[in-house]
PDB file of N, CA and C in Angstrom:
ATOM      1  N   MET Y  22    -187.395  92.304 109.752  1.00 49.00           N
ATOM      2  CA  MET Y  22    -186.720  91.112 108.979  1.00 49.00           C
ATOM      3  C   MET Y  22    -188.238  90.004 108.956  1.00 49.00           C
ATOM      4  N   LEU Y  23    -188.059  89.834 107.886  1.00 71.00           N
ATOM      5  CA  LEU Y  23    -189.615  88.774 107.665  1.00 71.00           C
ATOM      6  C   LEU Y  23    -189.795  87.431 107.979  1.00 71.00           C
ATOM      7  N   LEU Y  24    -190.693  87.032 109.096  1.00 80.00           N
ATOM      8  CA  LEU Y  24    -190.217  85.384 109.356  1.00 80.00           C
ATOM      9  C   LEU Y  24    -190.726  85.146 107.543  1.00 80.00           C
ATOM     10  N   SER Y  25    -190.044  83.659 107.938  1.00 92.00           N
ATOM     11  CA  SER Y  25    -190.765  82.735 106.572  1.00 92.00           C
ATOM     12  C   SER Y  25    -192.100  82.403 107.157  1.00 92.00           C
ATOM     13  N   THR Y  26    -192.337  81.668 105.738  1.00 94.00           N
ATOM     14  CA  THR Y  26    -193.449  81.520 105.393  1.00 94.00           C
ATOM     15  C   THR Y  26    -194.213  80.676 106.816  1.00 94.00           C
ATOM     16  N   ASP Y  27    -193.233  79.284 106.652  1.00 95.00           N
ATOM     17  CA  ASP Y  27    -193.971  78.595 106.608  1.00 95.00           C
ATOM     18  C   ASP Y  27    -194.547  78.883 108.373  1.00 95.00           C
ATOM     19  N   ILE Y  28    -193.630  79.509 109.293  1.00 95.00           N
ATOM     20  CA  ILE Y  28    -193.411  79.626 110.309  1.00 95.00           C
ATOM     21  C   ILE Y  28    -194.641  80.990 110.564  1.00 95.00           C
ATOM     22  N   TRP Y  29    -194.685  81.331 109.476  1.00 94.00           N
ATOM     23  CA  TRP Y  29    -196.006  82.691 110.107  1.00 94.00           C
ATOM     24  C   TRP Y  29    -197.573  81.728 109.624  1.00 94.00           C
ATOM     25  N   VAL Y  30    -197.459  81.214 108.778  1.00 96.00           N
ATOM     26  CA  VAL Y  30    -198.355  80.009 108.489  1.00 96.00           C
ATOM     27  C   VAL Y  30    -199.195  79.138 109.336  1.00 96.00           C
ATOM     28  N   ALA Y  31    -197.754  78.581 110.500  1.00 97.00           N
ATOM     29  CA  ALA Y  31    -197.523  77.583 111.500  1.00 97.00           C
ATOM     30  C   ALA Y  31    -198.316  79.270 112.803  1.00 97.00           C
ATOM     31  N   ALA Y  32    -198.406  80.461 112.408  1.00 96.00           N
ATOM     32  CA  ALA Y  32    -199.071  81.207 113.816  1.00 96.00           C
ATOM     33  C   ALA Y  32    -199.893  81.617 113.229  1.00 96.00           C
ATOM     34  N   LEU Y  33    -200.460  81.801 111.961  1.00 97.00           N
ATOM     35  CA  LEU Y  33    -201.912  82.207 111.873  1.00 97.00           C
ATOM     36  C   LEU Y  33    -202.616  80.571 112.239  1.00 97.00           C
ATOM     37  N   ILE Y  34    -202.429  79.478 112.214  1.00 98.00           N
ATOM     38  CA  ILE Y  34    -203.164  78.216 112.053  1.00 98.00           C
ATOM     39  C   ILE Y  34    -203.608  78.151 114.115  1.00 98.00           C
ATOM     40  N   ARG Y  35    -201.989  79.065 114.289  1.00 98.00           N
ATOM     41  CA  ARG Y  35    -202.553  78.990 116.165  1.00 98.00           C
ATOM     42  C   ARG Y  35    -203.205  80.281 116.243  1.00 98.00           C
ATOM     43  N   ARG Y  36    -203.497  80.513 115.978  1.00 97.00           N
ATOM     44  CA  ARG Y  36    -204.337  81.888 116.396  1.00 97.00           C
ATOM     45  C   ARG Y  36    -205.684  81.878 116.294  1.00 97.00           C
ATOM     46  N   ALA Y  37    -206.041  80.986 114.792  1.00 98.00           N
ATOM     47  CA  ALA Y  37    -207.297  80.600 114.659  1.00 98.00           C
ATOM     48  C   ALA Y  37    -207.421  79.327 115.719  1.00 98.00           C
ATOM     49  N   GLU Y  38    -206.819  78.787 116.019  1.00 97.00           N
ATOM     50  CA  GLU Y  38    -207.031  77.203 117.035  1.00 97.00           C
ATOM     51  C   GLU Y  38    -207.374  77.763 118.409  1.00 97.00           C
ATOM     52  N   LEU Y  39    -206.601  79.012 118.191  1.00 97.00           N
ATOM     53  CA  LEU Y  39    -206.743  79.672 120.233  1.00 97.00           C
ATOM     54  C   LEU Y  39    -208.622  80.260 120.001  1.00 97.00           C
ATOM     55  N   GLY Y  40    -208.510  81.470 119.055  1.00 97.00           N
ATOM     56  CA  GLY Y  40    -209.907  81.425 118.998  1.00 97.00           C
ATOM     57  C   GLY Y  40    -211.157  80.787 118.832  1.00 97.00           C
ATOM     58  N   GLY Y  41    -210.549  79.153 118.959  1.00 96.00           N
ATOM     59  CA  GLY Y  41    -211.882  78.439 118.307  1.00 96.00           C
ATOM     60  C   GLY Y  41    -212.065  78.584 117.047  1.00 96.00           C
ATOM     61  N   ALA Y  42    -211.409  78.604 116.120  1.00 97.00           N
ATOM     62  CA  ALA Y  42    -211.796  78.293 115.002  1.00 97.00           C
ATOM     63  C   ALA Y  42    -211.150  76.820 114.522  1.00 97.00           C
ATOM     64  N   PHE Y  43    -210.931  76.501 112.912  1.00 97.00           N
ATOM     65  CA  PHE Y  43    -210.437  74.871 112.211  1.00 97.00           C
ATOM     66  C   PHE Y  43    -209.896  76.326 111.504  1.00 97.00           C
ATOM     67  N   ALA Y  44    -209.013  75.944 111.134  1.00 98.00           N
ATOM     68  CA  ALA Y  44    -207.500  76.147 110.302  1.00 98.00           C
ATOM     69  C   ALA Y  44    -206.781  74.558 109.675  1.00 98.00           C
ATOM     70  N   THR Y  45    -206.396  74.949 108.854  1.00 98.00           N
ATOM     71  CA  THR Y  45    -205.624  73.766 108.158  1.00 98.00           C
ATOM     72  C   THR Y  45    -204.682  74.596 106.852  1.00 98.00           C
ATOM     73  N   VAL Y  46    -203.735  73.894 106.528  1.00 98.00           N
ATOM     74  CA  VAL Y  46    -202.908  74.063 105.276  1.00 98.00           C
ATOM     75  C   VAL Y  46    -203.326  73.622 103.848  1.00 98.00           C
ATOM     76  N   ALA Y  47    -204.361  73.983 103.562  1.00 97.00           N
ATOM     77  CA  ALA Y  47    -204.977  73.226 101.873  1.00 97.00           C
ATOM     78  C   ALA Y  47    -203.442  73.463 100.767  1.00 97.00           C
ATOM     79  N   ARG Y  48    -202.777  74.108 100.884  1.00 97.00           N
ATOM     80  CA  ARG Y  48    -201.655  73.677  99.912  1.00 97.00           C
ATOM     81  C   ARG Y  48    -200.557  74.196 100.345  1.00 97.00           C
ATOM     82  N   LYS Y  49    -199.595  73.768 100.411  1.00 96.00           N
ATOM     83  CA  LYS Y  49    -198.249  74.204 101.407  1.00 96.00           C
ATOM     84  C   LYS Y  49    -197.374  74.136 100.292  1.00 96.00           C
ATOM     85  N   GLY Y  50    -196.775  76.069 100.108  1.00 93.00           N
ATOM     86  CA  GLY Y  50    -195.891  75.565  98.717  1.00 93.00           C
ATOM     87  C   GLY Y  50    -194.440  75.711  99.464  1.00 93.00           C
ATOM     88  N   ASP Y  51    -193.526  77.167  99.274  1.00 92.00           N
ATOM     89  CA  ASP Y  51    -192.077  77.010  99.869  1.00 92.00           C
ATOM     90  C   ASP Y  51    -192.397  77.578 101.253  1.00 92.00           C
ATOM     91  N   ALA Y  52    -191.570  77.205 101.656  1.00 91.00           N
ATOM     92  CA  ALA Y  52    -191.476  77.549 103.059  1.00 91.00           C
ATOM     93  C   ALA Y  52    -190.769  78.920 103.103  1.00 91.00           C
ATOM     94  N   ARG Y  53    -189.715  79.017 102.519  1.00 91.00           N
ATOM     95  CA  ARG Y  53    -189.422  79.739 103.109  1.00 91.00           C
ATOM     96  C   ARG Y  53    -189.718  81.741 102.723  1.00 91.00           C
ATOM     97  N   ALA Y  54    -190.438  81.413 101.025  1.00 84.00           N
ATOM     98  CA  ALA Y  54    -190.788  82.648 100.702  1.00 84.00           C
ATOM     99  C   ALA Y  54    -191.947  82.502  99.677  1.00 84.00           C
ATOM    100  N   GLY Y  55    -192.521  81.479  99.988  1.00 88.00           N
ATOM    101  CA  GLY Y  55    -194.272  81.490  98.803  1.00 88.00           C
ATOM    102  C   GLY Y  55    -195.338  82.547  99.765  1.00 88.00           C
ATOM    103  N   ALA Y  56    -195.999  82.830  98.561  1.00 92.00           N
ATOM    104  CA  ALA Y  56    -196.754  83.574  98.660  1.00 92.00           C
ATOM    105  C   ALA Y  56    -198.192  82.777  99.152  1.00 92.00           C
ATOM    106  N   VAL Y  57    -198.871  83.557 100.970  1.00 95.00           N
ATOM    107  CA  VAL Y  57    -199.908  83.377 100.923  1.00 95.00           C
ATOM    108  C   VAL Y  57    -201.290  83.526 100.344  1.00 95.00           C
ATOM    109  N   LEU Y  58    -202.721  82.675 100.319  1.00 98.00           N
ATOM    110  CA  LEU Y  58    -203.940  82.921 100.216  1.00 98.00           C
ATOM    111  C   LEU Y  58    -204.823  82.783 101.557  1.00 98.00           C
ATOM    112  N   VAL Y  59    -205.634  83.415 102.181  1.00 98.00           N
ATOM    113  CA  VAL Y  59    -206.316  82.677 103.340  1.00 98.00           C
ATOM    114  C   VAL Y  59    -207.744  82.700 102.746  1.00 98.00           C
ATOM    115  N   LYS Y  60    -208.330  81.528 102.359  1.00 98.00           N
ATOM    116  CA  LYS Y  60    -209.901  81.536 102.620  1.00 98.00           C
ATOM    117  C   LYS Y  60    -210.350  81.163 103.912  1.00 98.00           C
ATOM    118  N   ALA Y  61    -211.303  82.347 104.260  1.00 97.00           N
ATOM    119  CA  ALA Y  61    -211.898  82.863 105.397  1.00 97.00           C
ATOM    120  C   ALA Y  61    -213.506  81.904 105.419  1.00 97.00           C
ATOM    121  N   VAL Y  62    -213.964  80.499 105.834  1.00 96.00           N
ATOM    122  CA  VAL Y  62    -215.203  80.161 105.823  1.00 96.00           C
ATOM    123  C   VAL Y  62    -215.900  80.355 106.934  1.00 96.00           C
ATOM    124  N   ASP Y  63    -217.487  80.659 106.616  1.00 95.00           N
ATOM    125  CA  ASP Y  63    -218.757  81.387 107.609  1.00 95.00           C
ATOM    126  C   ASP Y  63    -219.650  79.844 106.839  1.00 95.00           C
ATOM    127  N   ARG Y  64    -219.037  78.752 107.846  1.00 88.00           N
ATOM    128  CA  ARG Y  64    -220.006  78.109 108.071  1.00 88.00           C
ATOM    129  C   ARG Y  64    -221.808  78.012 108.151  1.00 88.00           C
ATOM    130  N   ARG Y  65    -221.841  79.009 108.820  1.00 92.00           N
ATOM    131  CA  ARG Y  65    -223.100  79.555 109.656  1.00 92.00           C
ATOM    132  C   ARG Y  65    -223.737  80.178 108.383  1.00 92.00           C
ATOM    133  N   GLU Y  66    -222.830  80.395 107.701  1.00 93.00           N
ATOM    134  CA  GLU Y  66    -223.834  81.512 106.507  1.00 93.00           C
ATOM    135  C   GLU Y  66    -223.540  81.248 105.065  1.00 93.00           C
ATOM    136  N   GLY Y  67    -222.862  80.011 104.855  1.00 92.00           N
ATOM    137  CA  GLY Y  67    -222.652  79.765 103.771  1.00 92.00           C
ATOM    138  C   GLY Y  67    -221.707  80.037 102.956  1.00 92.00           C
ATOM    139  N   THR Y  68    -220.746  81.116 103.233  1.00 95.00           N
ATOM    140  CA  THR Y  68    -219.975  82.174 102.129  1.00 95.00           C
ATOM    141  C   THR Y  68    -218.416  81.523 103.179  1.00 95.00           C
ATOM    142  N   ALA Y  69    -217.943  82.091 101.905  1.00 97.00           N
ATOM    143  CA  ALA Y  69    -216.110  82.707 102.714  1.00 97.00           C
ATOM    144  C   ALA Y  69    -215.920  83.675 101.187  1.00 97.00           C
ATOM    145  N   ARG Y  70    -214.870  84.054 101.431  1.00 97.00           N
ATOM    146  CA  ARG Y  70    -213.747  85.210 101.587  1.00 97.00           C
ATOM    147  C   ARG Y  70    -212.760  84.903 100.653  1.00 97.00           C
ATOM    148  N   LEU Y  71    -211.683  85.511 100.267  1.00 98.00           N
ATOM    149  CA  LEU Y  71    -210.632  84.716 100.036  1.00 98.00           C
ATOM    150  C   LEU Y  71    -209.497  86.431 100.289  1.00 98.00           C
ATOM    151  N   PHE Y  72    -208.674  86.017 101.112  1.00 98.00           N
ATOM    152  CA  PHE Y  72    -207.315  87.705 100.917  1.00 98.00           C
ATOM    153  C   PHE Y  72    -206.626  86.668 100.807  1.00 98.00           C
ATOM    154  N   SER Y  73    -205.614  87.631  99.977  1.00 97.00           N
ATOM    155  CA  SER Y  73    -204.285  87.273  99.354  1.00 97.00           C
ATOM    156  C   SER Y  73    -203.278  88.651  99.974  1.00 97.00           C
ATOM    157  N   GLU Y  74    -201.852  88.386 100.186  1.00 90.00           N
ATOM    158  CA  GLU Y  74    -200.645  89.103 100.766  1.00 90.00           C
ATOM    159  C   GLU Y  74    -200.354  89.570  99.717  1.00 90.00           C
ATOM    160  N   ALA Y  75    -199.991  90.778  99.963  1.00 89.00           N
ATOM    161  CA  ALA Y  75    -199.199  92.267  98.841  1.00 89.00           C
ATOM    162  C   ALA Y  75    -198.654  92.958  99.752  1.00 89.00           C
ATOM    163  N   THR Y  76    -197.792  93.913  99.006  1.00 85.00           N
ATOM    164  CA  THR Y  76    -196.320  94.650  99.566  1.00 85.00           C
ATOM    165  C   THR Y  76    -196.792  95.937  98.688  1.00 85.00           C
ATOM    166  N   ARG Y  77    -196.858  97.059  99.465  1.00 86.00           N
ATOM    167  CA  ARG Y  77    -196.434  98.194  99.448  1.00 86.00           C
ATOM    168  C   ARG Y  77    -194.967  98.533  99.434  1.00 86.00           C
ATOM    169  N   GLY Y  78    -195.165  99.631  97.990  1.00 89.00           N
ATOM    170  CA  GLY Y  78    -193.456  99.956  97.608  1.00 89.00           C
ATOM    171  C   GLY Y  78    -192.754 100.091  98.643  1.00 89.00           C
ATOM    172  N   ASP Y  79    -192.957 100.563 100.044  1.00 89.00           N
ATOM    173  CA  ASP Y  79    -192.450 100.859 101.253  1.00 89.00           C
ATOM    174  C   ASP Y  79    -192.226  99.444 101.710  1.00 89.00           C
ATOM    175  N   GLY Y  80    -192.292  98.297 101.622  1.00 81.00           N
ATOM    176  CA  GLY Y  80    -192.268  97.071 102.199  1.00 81.00           C
ATOM    177  C   GLY Y  80    -193.717  96.945 103.380  1.00 81.00           C
ATOM    178  N   GLU Y  81    -194.233  98.002 103.104  1.00 84.00           N
ATOM    179  CA  GLU Y  81    -195.262  97.699 104.136  1.00 84.00           C
ATOM    180  C   GLU Y  81    -196.194  96.172 103.994  1.00 84.00           C
ATOM    181  N   ARG Y  82    -196.584  95.358 104.231  1.00 83.00           N
ATOM    182  CA  ARG Y  82    -197.313  93.915 103.932  1.00 83.00           C
ATOM    183  C   ARG Y  82    -198.680  94.063 104.402  1.00 83.00           C
ATOM    184  N   PHE Y  83    -199.955  93.711 104.086  1.00 92.00           N
ATOM    185  CA  PHE Y  83    -201.464  94.460 103.823  1.00 92.00           C
ATOM    186  C   PHE Y  83    -202.232  93.632 102.935  1.00 92.00           C
ATOM    187  N   TRP Y  84    -203.203  93.558 103.303  1.00 96.00           N
ATOM    188  CA  TRP Y  84    -204.246  91.656 102.422  1.00 96.00           C
ATOM    189  C   TRP Y  84    -205.308  92.671 101.796  1.00 96.00           C
ATOM    190  N   MET Y  85    -205.308  91.794 101.009  1.00 96.00           N
ATOM    191  CA  MET Y  85    -206.291  92.602  99.932  1.00 96.00           C
ATOM    192  C   MET Y  85    -207.693  91.262  99.731  1.00 96.00           C
ATOM    193  N   GLN Y  86    -208.513  91.528  98.909  1.00 96.00           N
ATOM    194  CA  GLN Y  86    -209.230  90.354  98.178  1.00 96.00           C
ATOM    195  C   GLN Y  86    -209.448  90.435  97.130  1.00 96.00           C
ATOM    196  N   PRO Y  87    -209.261  89.505  96.439  1.00 96.00           N
ATOM    197  CA  PRO Y  87    -208.886  88.880  94.954  1.00 96.00           C
ATOM    198  C   PRO Y  87    -209.603  89.015  93.868  1.00 96.00           C
ATOM    199  N   VAL Y  88    -211.245  88.048  95.175  1.00 94.00           N
ATOM    200  CA  VAL Y  88    -212.073  87.788  94.761  1.00 94.00           C
ATOM    201  C   VAL Y  88    -213.388  88.367  95.379  1.00 94.00           C
ATOM    202  N   ARG Y  89    -214.221  89.332  94.460  1.00 92.00           N
ATOM    203  CA  ARG Y  89    -215.004  89.855  95.686  1.00 92.00           C
ATOM    204  C   ARG Y  89    -216.230  89.149  95.804  1.00 92.00           C
ATOM    205  N   SER Y  90    -216.202  88.114  94.760  1.00 96.00           N
ATOM    206  CA  SER Y  90    -217.307  87.038  95.572  1.00 96.00           C
ATOM    207  C   SER Y  90    -217.384  85.916  96.754  1.00 96.00           C
ATOM    208  N   THR Y  91    -218.632  85.238  97.050  1.00 95.00           N
ATOM    209  CA  THR Y  91    -218.299  85.161  98.827  1.00 95.00           C
ATOM    210  C   THR Y  91    -218.851  83.149  98.019  1.00 95.00           C
ATOM    211  N   PHE Y  92    -219.150  83.285  97.088  1.00 95.00           N
ATOM    212  CA  PHE Y  92    -219.404  81.507  96.460  1.00 95.00           C
ATOM    213  C   PHE Y  92    -217.868  80.745  96.809  1.00 95.00           C
ATOM    214  N   GLU Y  93    -217.967  79.835  97.500  1.00 94.00           N
ATOM    215  CA  GLU Y  93    -217.027  78.959  97.533  1.00 94.00           C
ATOM    216  C   GLU Y  93    -216.352  78.684  96.061  1.00 94.00           C
ATOM    217  N   PRO Y  94    -216.796  77.675  95.413  1.00 96.00           N
ATOM    218  CA  PRO Y  94    -216.524  77.578  94.233  1.00 96.00           C
ATOM    219  C   PRO Y  94    -215.825  78.764  93.648  1.00 96.00           C
ATOM    220  N   ASP Y  95    -216.404  79.860  93.032  1.00 97.00           N
ATOM    221  CA  ASP Y  95    -215.715  80.802  92.555  1.00 97.00           C
ATOM    222  C   ASP Y  95    -213.943  81.517  93.402  1.00 97.00           C
ATOM    223  N   LEU Y  96    -214.052  81.213  94.606  1.00 97.00           N
ATOM    224  CA  LEU Y  96    -212.458  81.159  95.481  1.00 97.00           C
ATOM    225  C   LEU Y  96    -211.980  80.168  95.063  1.00 97.00           C
ATOM    226  N   ASP Y  97    -212.400  79.045  94.854  1.00 97.00           N
ATOM    227  CA  ASP Y  97    -211.536  77.696  94.815  1.00 97.00           C
ATOM    228  C   ASP Y  97    -211.199  77.672  93.285  1.00 97.00           C
ATOM    229  N   ALA Y  98    -211.349  78.531  92.525  1.00 98.00           N
ATOM    230  CA  ALA Y  98    -211.015  78.875  90.576  1.00 98.00           C
ATOM    231  C   ALA Y  98    -209.768  79.679  90.807  1.00 98.00           C
ATOM    232  N   TYR Y  99    -210.465  80.955  91.835  1.00 98.00           N
ATOM    233  CA  TYR Y  99    -208.987  81.997  91.679  1.00 98.00           C
ATOM    234  C   TYR Y  99    -207.846  80.946  91.999  1.00 98.00           C
ATOM    235  N   VAL Y 100    -207.898  80.736  93.582  1.00 97.00           N
ATOM    236  CA  VAL Y 100    -207.140  79.445  94.278  1.00 97.00           C
ATOM    237  C   VAL Y 100    -206.614  78.717  93.027  1.00 97.00           C
ATOM    238  N   GLU Y 101    -206.983  77.870  92.256  1.00 97.00           N
ATOM    239  CA  GLU Y 101    -206.414  76.873  91.314  1.00 97.00           C
ATOM    240  C   GLU Y 101    -205.668  77.840  90.157  1.00 97.00           C
ATOM    241  N   ARG Y 102    -206.395  78.699  89.704  1.00 97.00           N
ATOM    242  CA  ARG Y 102    -205.241  79.705  88.442  1.00 97.00           C
ATOM    243  C   ARG Y 102    -204.153  80.057  89.634  1.00 97.00           C
ATOM    244  N   ALA Y 103    -204.640  80.754  90.668  1.00 97.00           N
ATOM    245  CA  ALA Y 103    -203.036  81.147  91.352  1.00 97.00           C
ATOM    246  C   ALA Y 103    -201.929  80.500  91.119  1.00 97.00           C
ATOM    247  N   ALA Y 104    -202.372  79.056  91.591  1.00 96.00           N
ATOM    248  CA  ALA Y 104    -201.154  77.344  91.870  1.00 96.00           C
ATOM    249  C   ALA Y 104    -200.802  77.417  90.824  1.00 96.00           C
ATOM    250  N   ARG Y 105    -201.328  78.099  89.282  1.00 96.00           N
ATOM    251  CA  ARG Y 105    -200.883  77.457  88.173  1.00 96.00           C
ATOM    252  C   ARG Y 105    -199.971  78.093  87.901  1.00 96.00           C
ATOM    253  N   ILE Y 106    -200.008  79.584  88.496  1.00 96.00           N
ATOM    254  CA  ILE Y 106    -198.814  80.576  88.293  1.00 96.00           C
ATOM    255  C   ILE Y 106    -197.751  80.626  88.974  1.00 96.00           C
ATOM    256  N   ASP Y 107    -198.005  80.129  90.290  1.00 95.00           N
ATOM    257  CA  ASP Y 107    -197.379  80.112  91.408  1.00 95.00           C
ATOM    258  C   ASP Y 107    -197.218  79.465  92.605  1.00 95.00           C
ATOM    259  N   PRO Y 108    -196.519  78.172  91.569  1.00 95.00           N
ATOM    260  CA  PRO Y 108    -196.404  76.628  92.057  1.00 95.00           C
ATOM    261  C   PRO Y 108    -195.938  76.689  93.800  1.00 95.00           C
ATOM    262  N   ASP Y 109    -195.458  78.013  93.967  1.00 95.00           N
ATOM    263  CA  ASP Y 109    -195.014  77.700  95.282  1.00 95.00           C
ATOM    264  C   ASP Y 109    -195.833  78.362  96.665  1.00 95.00           C
ATOM    265  N   ILE Y 110    -196.915  79.342  95.796  1.00 96.00           N
ATOM    266  CA  ILE Y 110    -198.041  79.814  96.866  1.00 96.00           C
ATOM    267  C   ILE Y 110    -198.815  78.863  97.498  1.00 96.00           C
ATOM    268  N   TRP Y 111    -198.570  79.490  99.087  1.00 97.00           N
ATOM    269  CA  TRP Y 111    -199.820  78.543 100.081  1.00 97.00           C
ATOM    270  C   TRP Y 111    -201.569  78.871 100.376  1.00 97.00           C
ATOM    271  N   VAL Y 112    -201.688  77.854 100.591  1.00 98.00           N
ATOM    272  CA  VAL Y 112    -203.259  78.008 101.147  1.00 98.00           C
ATOM    273  C   VAL Y 112    -203.736  77.500 101.799  1.00 98.00           C
ATOM    274  N   VAL Y 113    -204.564  78.555 103.307  1.00 98.00           N
ATOM    275  CA  VAL Y 113    -205.080  78.174 103.986  1.00 98.00           C
ATOM    276  C   VAL Y 113    -206.007  78.321 104.680  1.00 98.00           C
ATOM    277  N   GLU Y 114    -206.790  77.498 104.750  1.00 98.00           N
ATOM    278  CA  GLU Y 114    -208.386  77.289 104.761  1.00 98.00           C
ATOM    279  C   GLU Y 114    -208.810  77.722 105.961  1.00 98.00           C
ATOM    280  N   ILE Y 115    -209.216  78.416 106.634  1.00 98.00           N
ATOM    281  CA  ILE Y 115    -209.825  78.913 108.223  1.00 98.00           C
ATOM    282  C   ILE Y 115    -211.234  78.603 108.072  1.00 98.00           C
ATOM    283  N   GLU Y 116    -212.394  77.744 108.786  1.00 97.00           N
ATOM    284  CA  GLU Y 116    -213.726  77.289 108.762  1.00 97.00           C
ATOM    285  C   GLU Y 116    -213.792  78.451 110.448  1.00 97.00           C
ATOM    286  N   ASP Y 117    -214.764  79.533 110.982  1.00 96.00           N
ATOM    287  CA  ASP Y 117    -214.722  79.864 111.674  1.00 96.00           C
ATOM    288  C   ASP Y 117    -216.307  80.283 111.712  1.00 96.00           C
ATOM    289  N   ARG Y 118    -216.716  79.888 113.193  1.00 92.00           N
ATOM    290  CA  ARG Y 118    -218.793  79.959 113.129  1.00 92.00           C
ATOM    291  C   ARG Y 118    -219.175  81.548 112.659  1.00 92.00           C
ATOM    292  N   ASP Y 119    -218.375  82.498 112.827  1.00 91.00           N
ATOM    293  CA  ASP Y 119    -218.114  84.256 112.499  1.00 91.00           C
ATOM    294  C   ASP Y 119    -217.610  84.440 111.457  1.00 91.00           C
ATOM    295  N   GLY Y 120    -216.830  83.455 110.278  1.00 92.00           N
ATOM    296  CA  GLY Y 120    -216.351  83.688 109.267  1.00 92.00           C
ATOM    297  C   GLY Y 120    -215.198  84.896 109.544  1.00 92.00           C
ATOM    298  N   ARG Y 121    -214.396  85.092 110.900  1.00 95.00           N
ATOM    299  CA  ARG Y 121    -213.098  85.533 111.304  1.00 95.00           C
ATOM    300  C   ARG Y 121    -211.695  84.945 110.077  1.00 95.00           C
ATOM    301  N   HIS Y 122    -211.187  85.761 110.045  1.00 96.00           N
ATOM    302  CA  HIS Y 122    -209.669  85.417 109.008  1.00 96.00           C
ATOM    303  C   HIS Y 122    -208.705  85.778 109.842  1.00 96.00           C
ATOM    304  N   PHE Y 123    -208.373  86.070 111.175  1.00 97.00           N
ATOM    305  CA  PHE Y 123    -207.543  86.026 112.122  1.00 97.00           C
ATOM    306  C   PHE Y 123    -206.209  86.845 111.263  1.00 97.00           C
ATOM    307  N   LEU Y 124    -206.157  87.137 110.848  1.00 96.00           N
ATOM    308  CA  LEU Y 124    -205.012  88.601 109.950  1.00 96.00           C
ATOM    309  C   LEU Y 124    -205.214  89.396 111.081  1.00 96.00           C
ATOM    310  N   THR Y 125    -203.339  89.644 111.022  1.00 91.00           N
ATOM    311  CA  THR Y 125    -203.405  90.732 111.956  1.00 91.00           C
ATOM    312  C   THR Y 125    -203.085  92.208 111.643  1.00 91.00           C
ATOM    313  N   GLU Y 126    -202.683  91.450 109.885  1.00 89.00           N
ATOM    314  CA  GLU Y 126    -202.175  93.627 109.453  1.00 89.00           C
ATOM    315  C   GLU Y 126    -203.243  93.742 108.711  1.00 89.00           C
ATOM    316  N   PRO Y 127    -203.048  94.566 108.617  1.00 89.00           N
ATOM    317  CA  PRO Y 127    -204.122  96.002 107.435  1.00 89.00           C
ATOM    318  C   PRO Y 127    -204.657  95.178 106.325  1.00 89.00           C
ATOM    319  N   ILE Y 128    -206.398  95.193 106.133  1.00 92.00           N
ATOM    320  CA  ILE Y 128    -206.786  94.641 105.247  1.00 92.00           C
ATOM    321  C   ILE Y 128    -207.893  96.333 104.200  1.00 92.00           C
ATOM    322  N   GLU Y 129    -206.964  95.931 102.725  1.00 88.00           N
ATOM    323  CA  GLU Y 129    -207.516  97.005 101.706  1.00 88.00           C
ATOM    324  C   GLU Y 129    -208.145  96.442 100.768  1.00 88.00           C
ATOM    325  N   SER Y 130    -209.885  97.142 100.985  1.00 71.00           N
ATOM    326  CA  SER Y 130    -210.774  97.095  99.736  1.00 71.00           C
ATOM    327  C   SER Y 130    -210.538  96.939  98.543  1.00 71.00           C
TER     328      SER Y 130
END
């Protein structure tokens, strides 16, 4: 059984805060089943990475980077396009001195 999106997002934010980062919901989507984008910002380096959730055929959840750019405006443009396509999407922004994303599921390149 999967957690509802709002509970999963709250847990991610709490994990980030416990790790010393600042995390916030930049866009709130459907509480039960909205897709999630996570933007990890490294303020020290001035870069950012975007992660999008995906599900394999066997139901395993993983994350991928839909945009290879580390330039924050490029990532924001992707988020805007994604929100136009899926109005139920969530966006979580995490600012961390080391640029950590705090995701626990596998990340594929």
